[in-house]
Short mmCIF file of C-alpha atoms in Angstrom, two decimals:
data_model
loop_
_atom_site.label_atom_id
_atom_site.label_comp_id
_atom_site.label_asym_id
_atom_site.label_seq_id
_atom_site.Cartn_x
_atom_site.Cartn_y
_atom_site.Cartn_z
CA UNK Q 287 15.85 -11.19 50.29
CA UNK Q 288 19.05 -9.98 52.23
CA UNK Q 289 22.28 -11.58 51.60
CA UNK Q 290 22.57 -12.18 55.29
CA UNK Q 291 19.58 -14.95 54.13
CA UNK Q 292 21.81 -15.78 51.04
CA UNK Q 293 24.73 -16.87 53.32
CA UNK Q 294 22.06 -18.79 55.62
CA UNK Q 295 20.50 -21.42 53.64
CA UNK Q 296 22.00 -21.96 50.47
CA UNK Q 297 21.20 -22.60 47.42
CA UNK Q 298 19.04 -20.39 46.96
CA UNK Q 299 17.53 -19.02 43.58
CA UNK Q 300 16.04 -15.46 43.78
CA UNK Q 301 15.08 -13.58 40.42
CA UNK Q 302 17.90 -11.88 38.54
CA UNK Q 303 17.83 -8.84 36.05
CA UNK Q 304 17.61 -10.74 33.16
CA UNK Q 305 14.63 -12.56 34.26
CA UNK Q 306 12.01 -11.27 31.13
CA UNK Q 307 14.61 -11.62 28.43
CA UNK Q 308 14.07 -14.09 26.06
CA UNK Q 309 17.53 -16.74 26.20
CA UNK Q 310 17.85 -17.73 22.55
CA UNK Q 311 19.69 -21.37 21.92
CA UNK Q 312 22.85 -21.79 21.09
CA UNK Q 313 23.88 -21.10 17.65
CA UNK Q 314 22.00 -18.12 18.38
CA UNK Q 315 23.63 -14.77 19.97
CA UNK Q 316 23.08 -15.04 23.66
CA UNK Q 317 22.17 -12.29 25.41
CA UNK Q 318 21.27 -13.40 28.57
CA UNK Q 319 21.47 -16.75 30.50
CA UNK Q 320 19.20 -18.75 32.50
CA UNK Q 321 21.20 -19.12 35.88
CA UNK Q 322 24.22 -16.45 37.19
CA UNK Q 323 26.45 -18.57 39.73
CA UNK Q 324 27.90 -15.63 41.83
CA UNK Q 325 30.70 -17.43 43.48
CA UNK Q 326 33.03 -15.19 45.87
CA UNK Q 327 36.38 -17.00 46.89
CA UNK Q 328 39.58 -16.53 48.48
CA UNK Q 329 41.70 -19.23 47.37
CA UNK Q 330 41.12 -20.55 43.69
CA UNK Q 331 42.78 -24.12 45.09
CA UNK Q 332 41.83 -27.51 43.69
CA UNK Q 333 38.49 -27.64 45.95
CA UNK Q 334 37.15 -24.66 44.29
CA UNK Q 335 37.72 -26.34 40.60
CA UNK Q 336 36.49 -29.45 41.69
CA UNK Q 337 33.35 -27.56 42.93
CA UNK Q 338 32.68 -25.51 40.00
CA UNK Q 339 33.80 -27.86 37.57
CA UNK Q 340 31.20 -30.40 38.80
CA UNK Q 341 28.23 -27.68 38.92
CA UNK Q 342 29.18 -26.58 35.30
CA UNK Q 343 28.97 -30.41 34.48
CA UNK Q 344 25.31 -30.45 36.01
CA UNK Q 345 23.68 -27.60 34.77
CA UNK Q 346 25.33 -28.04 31.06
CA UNK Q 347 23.84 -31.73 30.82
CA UNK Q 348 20.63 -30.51 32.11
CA UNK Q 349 20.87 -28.20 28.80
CA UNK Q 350 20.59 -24.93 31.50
CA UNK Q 351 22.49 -21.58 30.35
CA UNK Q 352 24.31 -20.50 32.54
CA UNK Q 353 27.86 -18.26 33.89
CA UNK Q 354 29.69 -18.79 36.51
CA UNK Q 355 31.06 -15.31 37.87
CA UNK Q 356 34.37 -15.44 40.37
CA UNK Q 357 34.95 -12.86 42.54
CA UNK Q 358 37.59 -12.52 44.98
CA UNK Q 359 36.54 -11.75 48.42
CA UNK Q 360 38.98 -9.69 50.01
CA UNK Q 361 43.16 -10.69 48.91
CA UNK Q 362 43.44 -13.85 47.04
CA UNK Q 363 45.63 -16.89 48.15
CA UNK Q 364 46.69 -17.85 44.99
CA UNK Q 365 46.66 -17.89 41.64
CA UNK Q 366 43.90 -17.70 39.17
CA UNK Q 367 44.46 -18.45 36.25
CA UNK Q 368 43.53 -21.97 36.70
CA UNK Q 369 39.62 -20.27 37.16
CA UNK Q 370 40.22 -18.09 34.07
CA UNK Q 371 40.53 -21.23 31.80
CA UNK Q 372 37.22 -23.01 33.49
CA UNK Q 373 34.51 -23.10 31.04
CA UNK Q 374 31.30 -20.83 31.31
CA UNK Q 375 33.74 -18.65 33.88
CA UNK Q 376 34.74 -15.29 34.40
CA UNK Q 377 37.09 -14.19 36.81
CA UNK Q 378 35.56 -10.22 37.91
CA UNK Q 379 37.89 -8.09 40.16
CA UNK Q 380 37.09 -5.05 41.38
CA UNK Q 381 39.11 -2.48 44.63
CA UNK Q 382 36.07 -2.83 46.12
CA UNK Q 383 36.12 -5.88 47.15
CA UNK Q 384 36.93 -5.99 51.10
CA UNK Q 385 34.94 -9.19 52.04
CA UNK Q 386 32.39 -11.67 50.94
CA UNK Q 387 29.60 -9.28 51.28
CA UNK Q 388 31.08 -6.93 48.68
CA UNK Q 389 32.49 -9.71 46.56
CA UNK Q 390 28.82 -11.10 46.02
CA UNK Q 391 27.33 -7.04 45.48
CA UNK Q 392 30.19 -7.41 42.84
CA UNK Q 393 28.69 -10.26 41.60
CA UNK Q 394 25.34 -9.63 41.53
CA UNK Q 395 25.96 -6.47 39.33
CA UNK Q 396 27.41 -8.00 37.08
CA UNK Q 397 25.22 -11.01 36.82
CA UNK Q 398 23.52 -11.50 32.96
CA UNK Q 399 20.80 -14.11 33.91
CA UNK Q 400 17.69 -14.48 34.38
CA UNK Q 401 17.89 -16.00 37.71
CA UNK Q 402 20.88 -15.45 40.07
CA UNK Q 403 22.31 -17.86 42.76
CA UNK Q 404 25.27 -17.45 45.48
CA UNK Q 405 27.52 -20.45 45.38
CA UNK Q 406 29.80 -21.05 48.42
CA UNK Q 407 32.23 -23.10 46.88
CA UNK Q 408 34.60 -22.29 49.68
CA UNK Q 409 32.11 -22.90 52.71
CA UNK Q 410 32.30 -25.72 55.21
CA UNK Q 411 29.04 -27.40 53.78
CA UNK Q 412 29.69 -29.17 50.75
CA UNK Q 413 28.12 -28.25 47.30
CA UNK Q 414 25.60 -30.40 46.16
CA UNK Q 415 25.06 -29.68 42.10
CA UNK Q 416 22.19 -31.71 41.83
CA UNK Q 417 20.80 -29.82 44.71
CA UNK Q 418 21.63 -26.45 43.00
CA UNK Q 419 20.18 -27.84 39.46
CA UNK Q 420 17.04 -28.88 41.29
CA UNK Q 421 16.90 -25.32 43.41
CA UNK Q 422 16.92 -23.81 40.08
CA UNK Q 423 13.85 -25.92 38.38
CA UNK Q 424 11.85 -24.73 41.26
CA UNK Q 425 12.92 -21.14 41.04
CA UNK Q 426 11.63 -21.52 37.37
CA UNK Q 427 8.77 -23.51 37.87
CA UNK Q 428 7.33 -21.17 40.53
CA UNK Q 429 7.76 -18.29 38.45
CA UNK Q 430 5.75 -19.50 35.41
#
């Protein structure tokens, strides 16, 4: 799948590098998660909290492991720090990162779970977590 199809129709849910690696439960050491959010942004304002805040909320009551991975797409309008402190979040930054296209390579890359999916917190469509969480069980369920 191209990320041109990413950007199309999201959510989607495609298979990330993780995907055979066995996600141990919490005590345990995680080495992997379940779900990679790869979310590329410009401006870490209160819509983009909001956003991520209420997918984290989702997928942590539906007892899914997951990371949320931030990546700026291109100069940020901003400041971050209020990302930095989100739970499950971490804020990657690389001079490579032009545009959204690169931000989400970025992301990918660096992506730990077992299944990976772009989030476009910033997009004109509004983010349905529900939707996402549900995207994901069929991901899953399809692959078993």
């Amino acid at each position: 799948m191209s990320h041109s199809n990413l950007l199309a129709v999201p959510p989607v849910v495609v298979a990330g590098p993780a995907r055979h690696l066995t996600v141990q439960p919490f005590p345990y050491a995680v080495t992997a998660v379940e779900l990679s959010l790869v979310a590329p942004f410009r401006r870490p304002n209160e819509r983009l909290l909001t956003v991520l805040r209420d997918v984290s909320r989702i997928l942590h009551a539906q007892g899914i492991s997951f990371e949320v991975i931030a990546v700026p797409a291109g100069p940020v309008d901003g400041d971050v720090s209020g990302l930095e402190r989100l739970a499950y979040t971490r804020v990657v930054r690389s001079e490579d990162q032009q545009d959204k296209g690169a931000a989400m390579e970025v992301g990918f890359a660096m992506a730990t779970g077992a299944w990976v999916c772009f989030l476009d917190a910033e997009g004109d469509d509004e983010v349905d977590a529900y939707e996402l969480a549900e995207s994901f069980h069929r991901a899953r369920e399809g692959d078993a």
